[in-house]
PDB file of C-alpha atoms in Angstrom:
ATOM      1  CA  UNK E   1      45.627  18.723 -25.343  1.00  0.00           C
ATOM      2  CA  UNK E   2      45.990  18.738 -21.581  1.00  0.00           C
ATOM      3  CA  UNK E   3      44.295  15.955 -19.619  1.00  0.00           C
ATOM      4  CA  UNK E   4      41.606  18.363 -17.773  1.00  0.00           C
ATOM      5  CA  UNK E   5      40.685  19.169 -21.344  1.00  0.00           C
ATOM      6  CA  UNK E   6      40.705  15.252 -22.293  1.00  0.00           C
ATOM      7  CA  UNK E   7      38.351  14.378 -19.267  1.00  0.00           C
ATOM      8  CA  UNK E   8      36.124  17.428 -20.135  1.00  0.00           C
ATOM      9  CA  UNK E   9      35.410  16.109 -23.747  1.00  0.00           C
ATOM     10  CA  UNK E  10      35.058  12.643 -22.341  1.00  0.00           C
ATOM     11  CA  UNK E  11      32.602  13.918 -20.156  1.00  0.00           C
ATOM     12  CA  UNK E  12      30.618  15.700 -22.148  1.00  0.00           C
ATOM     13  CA  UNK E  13      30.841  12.899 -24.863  1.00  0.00           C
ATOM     14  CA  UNK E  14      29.402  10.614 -21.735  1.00  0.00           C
ATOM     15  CA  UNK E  15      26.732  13.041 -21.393  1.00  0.00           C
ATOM     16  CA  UNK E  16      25.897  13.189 -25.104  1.00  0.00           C
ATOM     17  CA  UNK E  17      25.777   9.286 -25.697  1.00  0.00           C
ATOM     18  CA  UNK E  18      23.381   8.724 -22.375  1.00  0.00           C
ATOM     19  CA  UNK E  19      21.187  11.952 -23.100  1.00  0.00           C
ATOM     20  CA  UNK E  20      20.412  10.301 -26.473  1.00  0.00           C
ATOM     21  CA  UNK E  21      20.151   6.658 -24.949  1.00  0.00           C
ATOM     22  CA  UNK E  22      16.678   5.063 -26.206  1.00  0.00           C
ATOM     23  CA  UNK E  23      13.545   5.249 -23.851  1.00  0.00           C
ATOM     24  CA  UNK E  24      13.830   1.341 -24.048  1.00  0.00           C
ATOM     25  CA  UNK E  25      16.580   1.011 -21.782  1.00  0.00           C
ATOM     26  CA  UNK E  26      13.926   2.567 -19.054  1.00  0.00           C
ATOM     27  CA  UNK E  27      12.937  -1.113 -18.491  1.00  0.00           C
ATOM     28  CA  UNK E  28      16.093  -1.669 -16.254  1.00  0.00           C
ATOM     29  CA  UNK E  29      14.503   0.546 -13.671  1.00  0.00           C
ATOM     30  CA  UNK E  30      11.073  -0.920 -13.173  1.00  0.00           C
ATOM     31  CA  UNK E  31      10.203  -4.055 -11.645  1.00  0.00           C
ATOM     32  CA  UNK E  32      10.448  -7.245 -13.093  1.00  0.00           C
ATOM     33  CA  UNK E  33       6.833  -7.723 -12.859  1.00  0.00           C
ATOM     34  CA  UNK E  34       5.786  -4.425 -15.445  1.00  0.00           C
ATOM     35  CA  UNK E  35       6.807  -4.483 -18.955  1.00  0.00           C
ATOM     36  CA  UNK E  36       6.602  -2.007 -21.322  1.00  0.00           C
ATOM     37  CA  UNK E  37       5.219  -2.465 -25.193  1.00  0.00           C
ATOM     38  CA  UNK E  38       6.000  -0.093 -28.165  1.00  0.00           C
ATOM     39  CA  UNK E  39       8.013   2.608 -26.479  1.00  0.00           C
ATOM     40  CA  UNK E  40       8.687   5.845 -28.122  1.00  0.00           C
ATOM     41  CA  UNK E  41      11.021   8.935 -26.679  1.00  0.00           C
ATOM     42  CA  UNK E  42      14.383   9.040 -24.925  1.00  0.00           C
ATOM     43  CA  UNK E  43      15.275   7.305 -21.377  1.00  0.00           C
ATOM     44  CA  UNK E  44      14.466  10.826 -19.617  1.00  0.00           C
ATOM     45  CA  UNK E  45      11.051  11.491 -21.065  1.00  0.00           C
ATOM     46  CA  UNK E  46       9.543   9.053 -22.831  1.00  0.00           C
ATOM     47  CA  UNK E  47       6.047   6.889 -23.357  1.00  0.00           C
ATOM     48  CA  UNK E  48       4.646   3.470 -24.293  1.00  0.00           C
ATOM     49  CA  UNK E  49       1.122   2.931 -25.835  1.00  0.00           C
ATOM     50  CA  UNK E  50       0.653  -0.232 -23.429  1.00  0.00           C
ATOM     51  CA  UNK E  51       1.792  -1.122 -19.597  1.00  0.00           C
ATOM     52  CA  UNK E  52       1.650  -4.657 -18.466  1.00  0.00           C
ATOM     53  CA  UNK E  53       1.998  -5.474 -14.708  1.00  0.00           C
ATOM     54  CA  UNK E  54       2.331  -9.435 -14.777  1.00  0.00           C
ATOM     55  CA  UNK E  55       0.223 -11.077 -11.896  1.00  0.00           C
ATOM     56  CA  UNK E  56       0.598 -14.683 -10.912  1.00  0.00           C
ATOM     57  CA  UNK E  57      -2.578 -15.649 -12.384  1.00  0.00           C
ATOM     58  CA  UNK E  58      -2.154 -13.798 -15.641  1.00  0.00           C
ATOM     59  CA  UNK E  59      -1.688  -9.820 -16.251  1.00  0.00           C
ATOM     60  CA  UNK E  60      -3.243  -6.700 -16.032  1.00  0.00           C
ATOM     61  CA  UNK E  61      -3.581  -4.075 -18.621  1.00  0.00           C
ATOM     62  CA  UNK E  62      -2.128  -0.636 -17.765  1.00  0.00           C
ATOM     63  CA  UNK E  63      -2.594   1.072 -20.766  1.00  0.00           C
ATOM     64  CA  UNK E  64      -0.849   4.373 -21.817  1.00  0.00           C
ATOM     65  CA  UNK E  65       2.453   4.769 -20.054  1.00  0.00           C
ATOM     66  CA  UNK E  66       4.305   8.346 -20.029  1.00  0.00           C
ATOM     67  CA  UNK E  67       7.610   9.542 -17.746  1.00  0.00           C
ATOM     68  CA  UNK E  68      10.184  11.291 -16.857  1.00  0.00           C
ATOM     69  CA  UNK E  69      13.529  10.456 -15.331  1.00  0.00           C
ATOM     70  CA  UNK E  70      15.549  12.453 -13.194  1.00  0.00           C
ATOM     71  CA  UNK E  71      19.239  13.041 -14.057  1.00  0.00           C
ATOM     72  CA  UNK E  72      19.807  14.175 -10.674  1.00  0.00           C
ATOM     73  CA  UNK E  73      18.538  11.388  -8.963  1.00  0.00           C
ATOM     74  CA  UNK E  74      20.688   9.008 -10.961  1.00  0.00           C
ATOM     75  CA  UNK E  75      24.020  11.455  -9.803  1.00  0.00           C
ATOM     76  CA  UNK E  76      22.440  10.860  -5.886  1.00  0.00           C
ATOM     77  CA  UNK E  77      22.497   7.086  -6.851  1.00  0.00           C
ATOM     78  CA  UNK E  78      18.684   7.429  -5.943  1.00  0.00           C
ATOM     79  CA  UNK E  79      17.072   6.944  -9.361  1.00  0.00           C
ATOM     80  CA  UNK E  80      13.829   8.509  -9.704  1.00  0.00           C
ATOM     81  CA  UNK E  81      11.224   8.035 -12.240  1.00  0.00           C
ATOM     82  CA  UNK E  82       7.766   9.784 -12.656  1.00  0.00           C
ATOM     83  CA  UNK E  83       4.848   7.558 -14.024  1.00  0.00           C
ATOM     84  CA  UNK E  84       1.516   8.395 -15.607  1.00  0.00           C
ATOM     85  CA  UNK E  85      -0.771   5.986 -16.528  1.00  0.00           C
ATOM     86  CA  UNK E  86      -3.992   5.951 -18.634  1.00  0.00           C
ATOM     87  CA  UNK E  87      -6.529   3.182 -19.358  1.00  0.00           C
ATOM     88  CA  UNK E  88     -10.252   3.137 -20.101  1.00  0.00           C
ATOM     89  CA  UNK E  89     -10.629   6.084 -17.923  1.00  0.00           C
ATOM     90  CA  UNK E  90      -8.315   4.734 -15.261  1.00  0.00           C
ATOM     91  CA  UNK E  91      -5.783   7.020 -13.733  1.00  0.00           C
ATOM     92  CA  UNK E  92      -2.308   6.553 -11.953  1.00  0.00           C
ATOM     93  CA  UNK E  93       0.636   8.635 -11.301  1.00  0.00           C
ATOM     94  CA  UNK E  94       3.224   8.891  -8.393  1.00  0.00           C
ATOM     95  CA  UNK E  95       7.052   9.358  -8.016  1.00  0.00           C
ATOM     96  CA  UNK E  96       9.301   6.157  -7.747  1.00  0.00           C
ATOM     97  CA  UNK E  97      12.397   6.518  -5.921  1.00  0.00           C
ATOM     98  CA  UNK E  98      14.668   3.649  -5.700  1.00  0.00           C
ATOM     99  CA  UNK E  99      17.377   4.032  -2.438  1.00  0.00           C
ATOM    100  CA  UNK E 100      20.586   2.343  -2.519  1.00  0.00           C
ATOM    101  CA  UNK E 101      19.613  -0.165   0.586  1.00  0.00           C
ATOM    102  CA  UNK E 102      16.727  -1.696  -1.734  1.00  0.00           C
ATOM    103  CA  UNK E 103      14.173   0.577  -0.517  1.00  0.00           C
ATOM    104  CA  UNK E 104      11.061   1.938  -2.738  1.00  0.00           C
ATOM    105  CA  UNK E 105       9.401   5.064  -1.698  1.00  0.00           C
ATOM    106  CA  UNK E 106       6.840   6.274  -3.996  1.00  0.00           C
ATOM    107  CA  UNK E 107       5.898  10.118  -3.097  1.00  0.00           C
ATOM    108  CA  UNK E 108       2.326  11.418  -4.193  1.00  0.00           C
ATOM    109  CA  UNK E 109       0.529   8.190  -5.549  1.00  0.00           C
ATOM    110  CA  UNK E 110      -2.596   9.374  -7.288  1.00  0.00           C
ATOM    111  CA  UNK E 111      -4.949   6.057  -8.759  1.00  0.00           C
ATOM    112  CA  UNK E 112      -8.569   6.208  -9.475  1.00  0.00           C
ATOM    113  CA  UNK E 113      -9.545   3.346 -10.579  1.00  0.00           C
ATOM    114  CA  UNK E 114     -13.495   0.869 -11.327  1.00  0.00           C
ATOM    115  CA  UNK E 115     -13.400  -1.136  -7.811  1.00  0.00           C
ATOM    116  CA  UNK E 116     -14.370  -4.415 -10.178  1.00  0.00           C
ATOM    117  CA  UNK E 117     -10.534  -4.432 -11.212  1.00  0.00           C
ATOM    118  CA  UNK E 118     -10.428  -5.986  -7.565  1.00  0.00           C
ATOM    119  CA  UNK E 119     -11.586  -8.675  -9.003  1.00  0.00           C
ATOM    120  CA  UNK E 120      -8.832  -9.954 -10.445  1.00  0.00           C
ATOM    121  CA  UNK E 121      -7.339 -10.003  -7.431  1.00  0.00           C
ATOM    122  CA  UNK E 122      -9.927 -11.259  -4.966  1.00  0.00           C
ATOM    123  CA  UNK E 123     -13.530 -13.011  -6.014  1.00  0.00           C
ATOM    124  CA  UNK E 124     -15.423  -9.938  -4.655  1.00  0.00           C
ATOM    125  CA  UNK E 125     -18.269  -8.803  -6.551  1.00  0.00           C
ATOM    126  CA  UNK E 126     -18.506  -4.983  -5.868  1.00  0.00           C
ATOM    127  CA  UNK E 127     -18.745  -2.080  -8.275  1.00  0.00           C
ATOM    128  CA  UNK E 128     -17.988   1.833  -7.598  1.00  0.00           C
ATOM    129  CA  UNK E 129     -14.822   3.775  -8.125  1.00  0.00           C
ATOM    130  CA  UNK E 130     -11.912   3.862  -5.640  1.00  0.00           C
ATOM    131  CA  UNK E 131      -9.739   6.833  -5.430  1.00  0.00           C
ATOM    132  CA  UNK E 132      -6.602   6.536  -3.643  1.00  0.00           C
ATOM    133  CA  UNK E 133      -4.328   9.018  -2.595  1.00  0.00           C
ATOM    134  CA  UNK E 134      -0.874   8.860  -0.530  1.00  0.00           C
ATOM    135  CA  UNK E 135       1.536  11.364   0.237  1.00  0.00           C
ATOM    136  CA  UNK E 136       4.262   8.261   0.513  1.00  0.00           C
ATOM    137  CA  UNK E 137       4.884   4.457   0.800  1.00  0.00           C
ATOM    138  CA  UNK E 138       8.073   2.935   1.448  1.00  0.00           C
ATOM    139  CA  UNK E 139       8.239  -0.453   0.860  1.00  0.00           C
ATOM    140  CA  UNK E 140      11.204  -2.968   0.849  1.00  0.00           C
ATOM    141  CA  UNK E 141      11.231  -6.897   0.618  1.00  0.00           C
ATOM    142  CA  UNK E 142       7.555  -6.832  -0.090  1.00  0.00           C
ATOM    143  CA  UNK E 143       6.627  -5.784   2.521  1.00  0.00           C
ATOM    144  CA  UNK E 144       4.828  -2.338   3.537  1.00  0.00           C
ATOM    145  CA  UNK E 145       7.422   0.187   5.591  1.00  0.00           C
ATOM    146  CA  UNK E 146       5.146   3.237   5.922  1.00  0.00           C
ATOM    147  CA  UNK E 147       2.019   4.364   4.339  1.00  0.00           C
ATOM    148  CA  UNK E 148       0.308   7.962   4.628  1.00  0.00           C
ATOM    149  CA  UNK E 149      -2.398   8.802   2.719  1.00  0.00           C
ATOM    150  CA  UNK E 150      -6.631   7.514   2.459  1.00  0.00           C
ATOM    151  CA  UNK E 151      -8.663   5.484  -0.088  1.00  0.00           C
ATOM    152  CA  UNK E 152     -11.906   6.579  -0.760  1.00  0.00           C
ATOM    153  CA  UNK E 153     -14.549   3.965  -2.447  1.00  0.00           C
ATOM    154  CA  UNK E 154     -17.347   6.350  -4.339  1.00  0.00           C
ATOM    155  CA  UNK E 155     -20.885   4.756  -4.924  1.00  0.00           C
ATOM    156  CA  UNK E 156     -20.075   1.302  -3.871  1.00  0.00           C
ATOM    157  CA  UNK E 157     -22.492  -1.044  -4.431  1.00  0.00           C
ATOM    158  CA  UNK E 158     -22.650  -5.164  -3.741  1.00  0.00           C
ATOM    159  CA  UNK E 159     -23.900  -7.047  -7.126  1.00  0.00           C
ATOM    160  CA  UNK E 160     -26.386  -9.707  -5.864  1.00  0.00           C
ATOM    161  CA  UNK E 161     -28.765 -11.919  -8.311  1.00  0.00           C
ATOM    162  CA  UNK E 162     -31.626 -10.196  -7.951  1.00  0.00           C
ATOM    163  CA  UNK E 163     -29.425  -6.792  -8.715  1.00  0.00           C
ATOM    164  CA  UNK E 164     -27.239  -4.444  -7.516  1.00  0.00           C
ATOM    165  CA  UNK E 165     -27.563  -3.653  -3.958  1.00  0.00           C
ATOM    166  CA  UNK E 166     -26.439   0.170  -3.384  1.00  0.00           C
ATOM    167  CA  UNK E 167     -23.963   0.483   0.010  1.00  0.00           C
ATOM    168  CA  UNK E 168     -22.479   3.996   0.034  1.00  0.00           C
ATOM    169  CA  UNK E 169     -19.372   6.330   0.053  1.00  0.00           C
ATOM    170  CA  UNK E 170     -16.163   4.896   2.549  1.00  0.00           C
ATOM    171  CA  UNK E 171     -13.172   6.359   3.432  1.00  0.00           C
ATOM    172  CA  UNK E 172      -9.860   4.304   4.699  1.00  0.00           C
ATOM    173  CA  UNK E 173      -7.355   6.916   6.640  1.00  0.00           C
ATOM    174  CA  UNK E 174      -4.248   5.271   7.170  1.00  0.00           C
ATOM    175  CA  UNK E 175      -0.987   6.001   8.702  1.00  0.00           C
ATOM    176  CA  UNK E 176       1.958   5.014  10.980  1.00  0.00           C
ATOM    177  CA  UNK E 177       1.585   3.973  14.160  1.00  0.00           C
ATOM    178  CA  UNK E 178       4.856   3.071  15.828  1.00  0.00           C
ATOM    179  CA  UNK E 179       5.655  -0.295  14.188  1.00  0.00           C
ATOM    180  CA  UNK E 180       2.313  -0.989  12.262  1.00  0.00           C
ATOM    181  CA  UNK E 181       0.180   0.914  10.229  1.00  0.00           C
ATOM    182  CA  UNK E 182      -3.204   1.683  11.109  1.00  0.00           C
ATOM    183  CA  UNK E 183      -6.432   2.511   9.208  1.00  0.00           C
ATOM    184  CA  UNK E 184      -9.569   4.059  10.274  1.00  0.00           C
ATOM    185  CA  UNK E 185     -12.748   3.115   8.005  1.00  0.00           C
ATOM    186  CA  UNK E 186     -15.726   5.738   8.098  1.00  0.00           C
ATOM    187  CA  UNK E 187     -18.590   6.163   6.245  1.00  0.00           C
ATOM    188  CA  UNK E 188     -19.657   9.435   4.275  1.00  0.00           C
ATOM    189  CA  UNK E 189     -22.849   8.076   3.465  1.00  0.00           C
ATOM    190  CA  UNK E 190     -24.760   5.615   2.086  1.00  0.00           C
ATOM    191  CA  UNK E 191     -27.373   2.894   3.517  1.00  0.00           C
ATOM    192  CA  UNK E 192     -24.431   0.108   5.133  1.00  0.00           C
ATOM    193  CA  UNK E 193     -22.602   2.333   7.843  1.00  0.00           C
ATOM    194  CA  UNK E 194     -19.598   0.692   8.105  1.00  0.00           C
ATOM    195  CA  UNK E 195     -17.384   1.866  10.605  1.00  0.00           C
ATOM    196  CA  UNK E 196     -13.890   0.504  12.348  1.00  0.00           C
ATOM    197  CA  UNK E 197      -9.715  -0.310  12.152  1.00  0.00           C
ATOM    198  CA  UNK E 198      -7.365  -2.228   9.610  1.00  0.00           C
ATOM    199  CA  UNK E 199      -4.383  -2.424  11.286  1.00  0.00           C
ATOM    200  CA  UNK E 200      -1.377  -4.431   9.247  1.00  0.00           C
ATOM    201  CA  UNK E 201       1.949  -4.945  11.607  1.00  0.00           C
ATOM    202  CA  UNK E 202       4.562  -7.091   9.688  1.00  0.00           C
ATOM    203  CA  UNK E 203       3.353 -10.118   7.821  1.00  0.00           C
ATOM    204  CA  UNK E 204      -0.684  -9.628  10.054  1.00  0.00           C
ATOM    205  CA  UNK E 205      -3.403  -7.739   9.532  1.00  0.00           C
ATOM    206  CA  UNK E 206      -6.748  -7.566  11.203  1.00  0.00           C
ATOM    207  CA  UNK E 207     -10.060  -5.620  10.498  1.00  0.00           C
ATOM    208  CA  UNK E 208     -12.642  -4.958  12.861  1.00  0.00           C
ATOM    209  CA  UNK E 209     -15.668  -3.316  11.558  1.00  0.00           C
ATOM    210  CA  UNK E 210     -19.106  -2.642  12.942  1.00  0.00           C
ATOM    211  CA  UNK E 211     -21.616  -2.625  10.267  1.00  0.00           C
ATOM    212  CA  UNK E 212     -25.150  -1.580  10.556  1.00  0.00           C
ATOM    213  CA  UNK E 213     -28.092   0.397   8.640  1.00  0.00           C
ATOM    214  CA  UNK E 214     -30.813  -0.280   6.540  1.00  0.00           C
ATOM    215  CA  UNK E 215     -28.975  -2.681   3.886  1.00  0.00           C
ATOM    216  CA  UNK E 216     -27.847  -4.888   6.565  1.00  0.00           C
ATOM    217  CA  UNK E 217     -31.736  -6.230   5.908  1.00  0.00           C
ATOM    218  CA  UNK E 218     -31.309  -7.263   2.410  1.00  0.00           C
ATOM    219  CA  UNK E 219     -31.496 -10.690   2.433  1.00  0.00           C
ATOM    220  CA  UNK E 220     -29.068 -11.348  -0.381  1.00  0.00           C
ATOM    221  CA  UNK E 221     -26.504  -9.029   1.461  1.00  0.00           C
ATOM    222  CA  UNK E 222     -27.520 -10.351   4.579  1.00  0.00           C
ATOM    223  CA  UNK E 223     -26.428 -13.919   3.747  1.00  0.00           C
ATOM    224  CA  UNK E 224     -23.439 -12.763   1.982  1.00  0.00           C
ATOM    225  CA  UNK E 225     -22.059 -10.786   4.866  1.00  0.00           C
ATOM    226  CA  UNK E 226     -22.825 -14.181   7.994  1.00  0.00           C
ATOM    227  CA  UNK E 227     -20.473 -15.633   5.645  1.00  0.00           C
ATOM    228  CA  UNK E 228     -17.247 -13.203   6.997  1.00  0.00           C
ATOM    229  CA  UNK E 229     -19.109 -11.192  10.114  1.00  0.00           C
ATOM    230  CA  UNK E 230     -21.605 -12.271  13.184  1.00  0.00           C
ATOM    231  CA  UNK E 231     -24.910 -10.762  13.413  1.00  0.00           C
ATOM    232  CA  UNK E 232     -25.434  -8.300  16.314  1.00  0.00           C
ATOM    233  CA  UNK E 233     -27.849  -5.715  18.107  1.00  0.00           C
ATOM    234  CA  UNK E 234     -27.210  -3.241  15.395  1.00  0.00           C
ATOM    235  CA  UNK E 235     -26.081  -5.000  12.371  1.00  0.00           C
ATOM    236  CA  UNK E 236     -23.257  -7.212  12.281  1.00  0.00           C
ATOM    237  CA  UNK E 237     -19.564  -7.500  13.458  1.00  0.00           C
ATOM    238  CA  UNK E 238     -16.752  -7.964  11.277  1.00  0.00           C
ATOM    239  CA  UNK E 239     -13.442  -9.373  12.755  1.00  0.00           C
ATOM    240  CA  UNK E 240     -10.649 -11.183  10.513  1.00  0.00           C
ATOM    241  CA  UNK E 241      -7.182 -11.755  11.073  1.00  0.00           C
ATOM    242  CA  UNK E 242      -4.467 -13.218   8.992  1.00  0.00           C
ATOM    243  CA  UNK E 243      -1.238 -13.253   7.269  1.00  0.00           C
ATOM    244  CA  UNK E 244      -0.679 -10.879   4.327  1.00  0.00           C
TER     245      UNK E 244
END
């Protein structure tokens, strides 16, 4: 046996052992934050009947994880992975490319998703659906390279005491703008008309909004929104800065 024919059968034998490699060994190319219960399939296509993304305070349920794994990408040394996610009704999906500098660049995030999961996050109490949809985001060291794509909140409403207080349909544009990224909030309808910029350049952010229409006279809402904005001719002004 000649040693072209050796290194052919060892390749092959390579390609035989990783093509049948387990769909558990997936888990070395997520983040260390989401973990992956019951998995089922191969490491190129595979699926797990639970997703956990572990938050600081606790976790948050994913649900129904599928993929797929590119043996290209791996070839490139630019791993990419496909992700679908399904829970309760909740959808996400994008493309997760890993570069060899560190970088993350996920290419044609899809997530629609009950706005109340921002509760776990932050103590707002909203309901509606948010739909968000990005062509790409590169991230790297946690923080935010670029970002194209919009977020659009459907039938948002505030929840007061005396009941839920209907506000409207919003849409967040964002994209790059030299060294920060820069959203533009407008509203599609609704009874708030909410209008203004989010603008994020390294570790600040700031959002100016003009609010104004016929909710701005609930009372309950009212109150709620001196606590963040100052009243004005038209409704109120919203400015706040700070450090992500």
């Amino acid at each position: 046996m000649t040693r072209r024919t050796t290194l052919i059968l060892l390749g092959l034998l390579v390609c035989f052992f990783v093509g049948q490699a387990p769909a558990r060994l997936v888990g070395v190319l997520l983040p260390e934050r989401l973990a992956l219960d019951a998995v089922s399939g191969s490491l190129w296509t595979g699926k797990a009947a639970r997703g956990v993304f572990k938050l600081d305070g606790g976790s948050l349920i994913l649900g129904r994880v599928s993929w797929h794994l590119s043996p290209l990408s791996l070839v490139l040394l630019q791993p990419t992975i496909t992700i679908s996610v399904d829970w309760g009704g909740q959808q996400l999906a994008g493309a997760v490319t890993r570069k060899l500098a560190g970088t993350v660049v996920v290419r044609d995030f899809y997530a629609s998703f009950d706005s109340g999961l921002v509760r776990q996050f932050l103590p707002l109490y909203i309901g509606g659906r948010v739909i968000a949809d990005f062509s790409e985001i590169a991230i790297a060291s946690n923080q935010v390279l670029s970002l194209e794509g919009e977020l659009v909140w459907e039938g948002a409403v505030w929840a007061a005491a005396a009941g839920d207080v209907p506000l409207g349909d919003y849409q967040l544009v964002v994209s790059d703008n030299k060294d920060a990224l820069q959203g533009r909030v407008t509203t599609l309808s609704g009874a708030l008309i909410a209008a203004g910029d989010v603008v994020v350049a390294a570790s600040n952010y700031k959002i100016d909004l003009d609010l104004s229409g016929p909710a701005t006279r609930d009372p309950e809402l009212a109150n709620a929104l001196q606590l963040l904005a100052v009243p004005s001719a038209t409704g109120f002004d919203m400015v706040i800065e700070g450090r992500l």
